[in-house]
Amino acid sequence: MTLRSKIDSVISKTLVLIMSVMVINVLWQVFTRYITGNPSSFTDELARYLMIWIGVLGAAYVSGKNLHVTIDILPTRYNVKTQNKFKAVVTILVTLFVFFAFVIGGSRLVYISYVLGQQSPALQLPLAVVYMIIPISGLLIIYYKISDLLIRKP
C-alpha cells in the first residue's frame, strides 16, 4: 500500500466518521427540539463546524482522487502532448493558489484566533481548532498535486 493510498484511506474514514457524528448530532437536535420541547444548545454550532470540516477535508480528498469539476473545452481540442502541458500548468496554478490561500492564509487565521483566544459561544471550543483543517487540507492538496506532477506520464 502506497503512502498516497494510506492517506486516502485515513481521509475517507475521517470523512465518514465526521459525517456520522454530524447525522447523530442533527438527529439529537431534532429530538430535543420537537420531542422534549427543549432544544439542545450546542448542536447547531457543532453541526456548523462539522460541515466546515467535511467541506474542506472533502475538497482535499476529491483533489487527491482527481474528481473535482473541470472545464476541458480548450484542452480537448489539442493533441495529448498539449493536453498534458495544460494539465501541468493547471496543477501548478492550483498548487500555488492552495499554498497561498489555504496554507499561508489558513495558518494566519489559526494563529490570529489562537493569539486572541477566540472560543466558540456554545461549545467553548478554541476556534483555532476549528480553523486548523484549512492549512491541513491545503498541505494534503499540495501533496496530491505534487504527486500528480511527479507521476504524470509525459
Short mmCIF file of C-alpha atoms in Angstrom, two decimals:
data_model
loop_
_atom_site.label_atom_id
_atom_site.label_comp_id
_atom_site.label_asym_id
_atom_site.label_seq_id
_atom_site.Cartn_x
_atom_site.Cartn_y
_atom_site.Cartn_z
CA MET A 1 0.00 0.00 0.00
CA THR A 2 1.48 3.33 -1.08
CA LEU A 3 1.63 6.45 1.05
CA ARG A 4 -1.00 8.09 -1.15
CA SER A 5 -3.46 5.22 -0.73
CA LYS A 6 -2.87 5.24 3.04
CA ILE A 7 -3.61 8.97 3.16
CA ASP A 8 -6.72 8.41 1.02
CA SER A 9 -7.87 5.70 3.40
CA VAL A 10 -7.35 7.85 6.51
CA ILE A 11 -9.14 10.83 4.94
CA SER A 12 -12.09 8.76 3.72
CA LYS A 13 -12.52 7.10 7.12
CA THR A 14 -12.26 10.51 8.82
CA LEU A 15 -14.92 11.94 6.49
CA VAL A 16 -17.24 9.00 7.22
CA LEU A 17 -16.70 9.49 10.96
CA ILE A 18 -17.36 13.23 10.78
CA MET A 19 -20.50 12.69 8.70
CA SER A 20 -21.74 10.03 11.13
CA VAL A 21 -21.22 12.34 14.09
CA MET A 22 -22.99 15.12 12.22
CA VAL A 23 -26.01 12.90 11.46
CA ILE A 24 -26.26 11.82 15.10
CA ASN A 25 -25.85 15.44 16.19
CA VAL A 26 -28.65 16.67 13.92
CA LEU A 27 -30.93 13.81 14.95
CA TRP A 28 -30.32 14.76 18.58
CA GLN A 29 -31.18 18.37 17.75
CA VAL A 30 -34.45 17.30 16.12
CA PHE A 31 -35.27 15.01 19.04
CA THR A 32 -34.63 17.64 21.69
CA ARG A 33 -36.45 20.35 19.77
CA TYR A 34 -39.62 18.51 18.78
CA ILE A 35 -39.93 15.66 21.30
CA THR A 36 -38.72 17.22 24.53
CA GLY A 37 -39.51 20.81 23.59
CA ASN A 38 -36.14 21.93 24.99
CA PRO A 39 -33.63 22.25 22.12
CA SER A 40 -30.02 21.40 22.79
CA SER A 41 -27.80 24.47 22.91
CA PHE A 42 -24.66 23.08 21.28
CA THR A 43 -25.92 21.03 18.34
CA ASP A 44 -26.35 23.88 15.86
CA GLU A 45 -22.81 25.09 16.43
CA LEU A 46 -21.34 21.58 16.31
CA ALA A 47 -23.17 20.81 13.04
CA ARG A 48 -21.79 24.02 11.53
CA TYR A 49 -18.20 23.18 12.47
CA LEU A 50 -18.53 19.58 11.31
CA MET A 51 -19.89 20.84 7.97
CA ILE A 52 -16.84 23.09 7.61
CA TRP A 53 -14.56 20.13 8.24
CA ILE A 54 -16.44 17.92 5.77
CA GLY A 55 -16.33 20.58 3.08
CA VAL A 56 -12.67 21.50 3.40
CA LEU A 57 -11.33 17.99 4.07
CA GLY A 58 -13.64 16.62 1.37
CA ALA A 59 -12.11 19.09 -1.09
CA ALA A 60 -8.67 17.66 -0.30
CA TYR A 61 -9.95 14.10 -0.75
CA VAL A 62 -11.62 14.91 -4.08
CA SER A 63 -8.49 16.70 -5.23
CA GLY A 64 -6.44 13.61 -4.46
CA LYS A 65 -8.81 11.44 -6.47
CA ASN A 66 -8.86 14.00 -9.32
CA LEU A 67 -12.65 14.03 -9.23
CA HIS A 68 -13.07 17.81 -8.99
CA VAL A 69 -15.06 19.69 -11.58
CA THR A 70 -13.02 20.72 -14.59
CA ILE A 71 -13.66 22.72 -17.71
CA ASP A 72 -11.95 20.87 -20.51
CA ILE A 73 -13.21 22.65 -23.62
CA LEU A 74 -9.82 24.12 -24.53
CA PRO A 75 -7.51 21.17 -23.72
CA THR A 76 -9.62 18.58 -25.58
CA ARG A 77 -9.13 20.47 -28.85
CA TYR A 78 -5.41 19.71 -28.84
CA ASN A 79 -3.22 16.63 -29.00
CA VAL A 80 -2.23 14.55 -25.97
CA LYS A 81 1.13 16.30 -25.53
CA THR A 82 -0.51 19.73 -25.37
CA GLN A 83 -3.23 18.38 -23.07
CA ASN A 84 -0.53 17.15 -20.67
CA LYS A 85 1.08 20.60 -20.71
CA PHE A 86 -2.29 22.19 -19.90
CA LYS A 87 -2.78 19.74 -17.04
CA ALA A 88 0.69 20.52 -15.69
CA VAL A 89 0.09 24.28 -15.82
CA VAL A 90 -3.31 23.91 -14.13
CA THR A 91 -1.79 21.67 -11.46
CA ILE A 92 0.94 24.23 -10.76
CA LEU A 93 -1.61 27.07 -10.58
CA VAL A 94 -3.83 25.07 -8.21
CA THR A 95 -0.80 24.28 -6.05
CA LEU A 96 0.19 27.95 -5.86
CA PHE A 97 -3.37 29.04 -5.04
CA VAL A 98 -3.73 26.40 -2.33
CA PHE A 99 -0.35 27.30 -0.86
CA PHE A 100 -1.16 30.98 -0.53
CA ALA A 101 -4.88 30.72 0.32
CA PHE A 102 -5.10 27.55 2.40
CA VAL A 103 -1.67 27.09 3.89
CA ILE A 104 -0.49 30.68 4.39
CA GLY A 105 -3.93 32.29 4.83
CA GLY A 106 -5.30 29.40 6.88
CA SER A 107 -2.24 29.34 9.12
CA ARG A 108 -2.57 33.07 9.73
CA LEU A 109 -6.25 32.58 10.61
CA VAL A 110 -5.37 29.79 13.05
CA TYR A 111 -2.57 31.86 14.58
CA ILE A 112 -4.68 35.01 14.98
CA SER A 113 -7.63 33.15 16.51
CA TYR A 114 -5.24 31.33 18.85
CA VAL A 115 -3.46 34.51 19.97
CA LEU A 116 -6.76 36.29 20.51
CA GLY A 117 -8.07 33.29 22.46
CA GLN A 118 -11.28 33.14 20.45
CA GLN A 119 -13.71 30.45 21.54
CA SER A 120 -16.99 29.26 20.17
CA PRO A 121 -20.02 30.51 22.12
CA ALA A 122 -21.80 27.25 22.96
CA LEU A 123 -19.04 24.62 22.92
CA GLN A 124 -16.27 26.87 24.32
CA LEU A 125 -14.00 25.24 21.76
CA PRO A 126 -10.96 27.23 20.62
CA LEU A 127 -11.70 28.47 17.10
CA ALA A 128 -8.08 27.75 16.20
CA VAL A 129 -9.00 24.05 16.40
CA VAL A 130 -11.94 24.58 14.04
CA TYR A 131 -9.82 26.54 11.56
CA MET A 132 -6.89 24.10 11.73
CA ILE A 133 -8.48 21.99 9.00
CA ILE A 134 -7.78 24.72 6.42
CA PRO A 135 -3.95 24.51 6.43
CA ILE A 136 -4.09 20.73 6.94
CA SER A 137 -6.27 20.32 3.86
CA GLY A 138 -4.04 22.73 1.98
CA LEU A 139 -0.99 20.62 2.72
CA LEU A 140 -2.86 17.50 1.63
CA ILE A 141 -3.90 19.10 -1.66
CA ILE A 142 -0.32 20.26 -2.29
CA TYR A 143 0.94 16.73 -1.60
CA TYR A 144 -1.58 15.31 -4.06
CA LYS A 145 -0.79 17.86 -6.76
CA ILE A 146 2.98 17.45 -6.46
CA SER A 147 2.49 13.70 -6.53
CA ASP A 148 0.38 14.09 -9.69
CA LEU A 149 3.13 16.15 -11.32
CA LEU A 150 5.83 13.63 -10.43
CA ILE A 151 3.95 10.55 -11.62
CA ARG A 152 2.50 12.25 -14.70
CA LYS A 153 3.22 10.45 -17.94
CA PRO A 154 4.99 12.68 -20.50
#
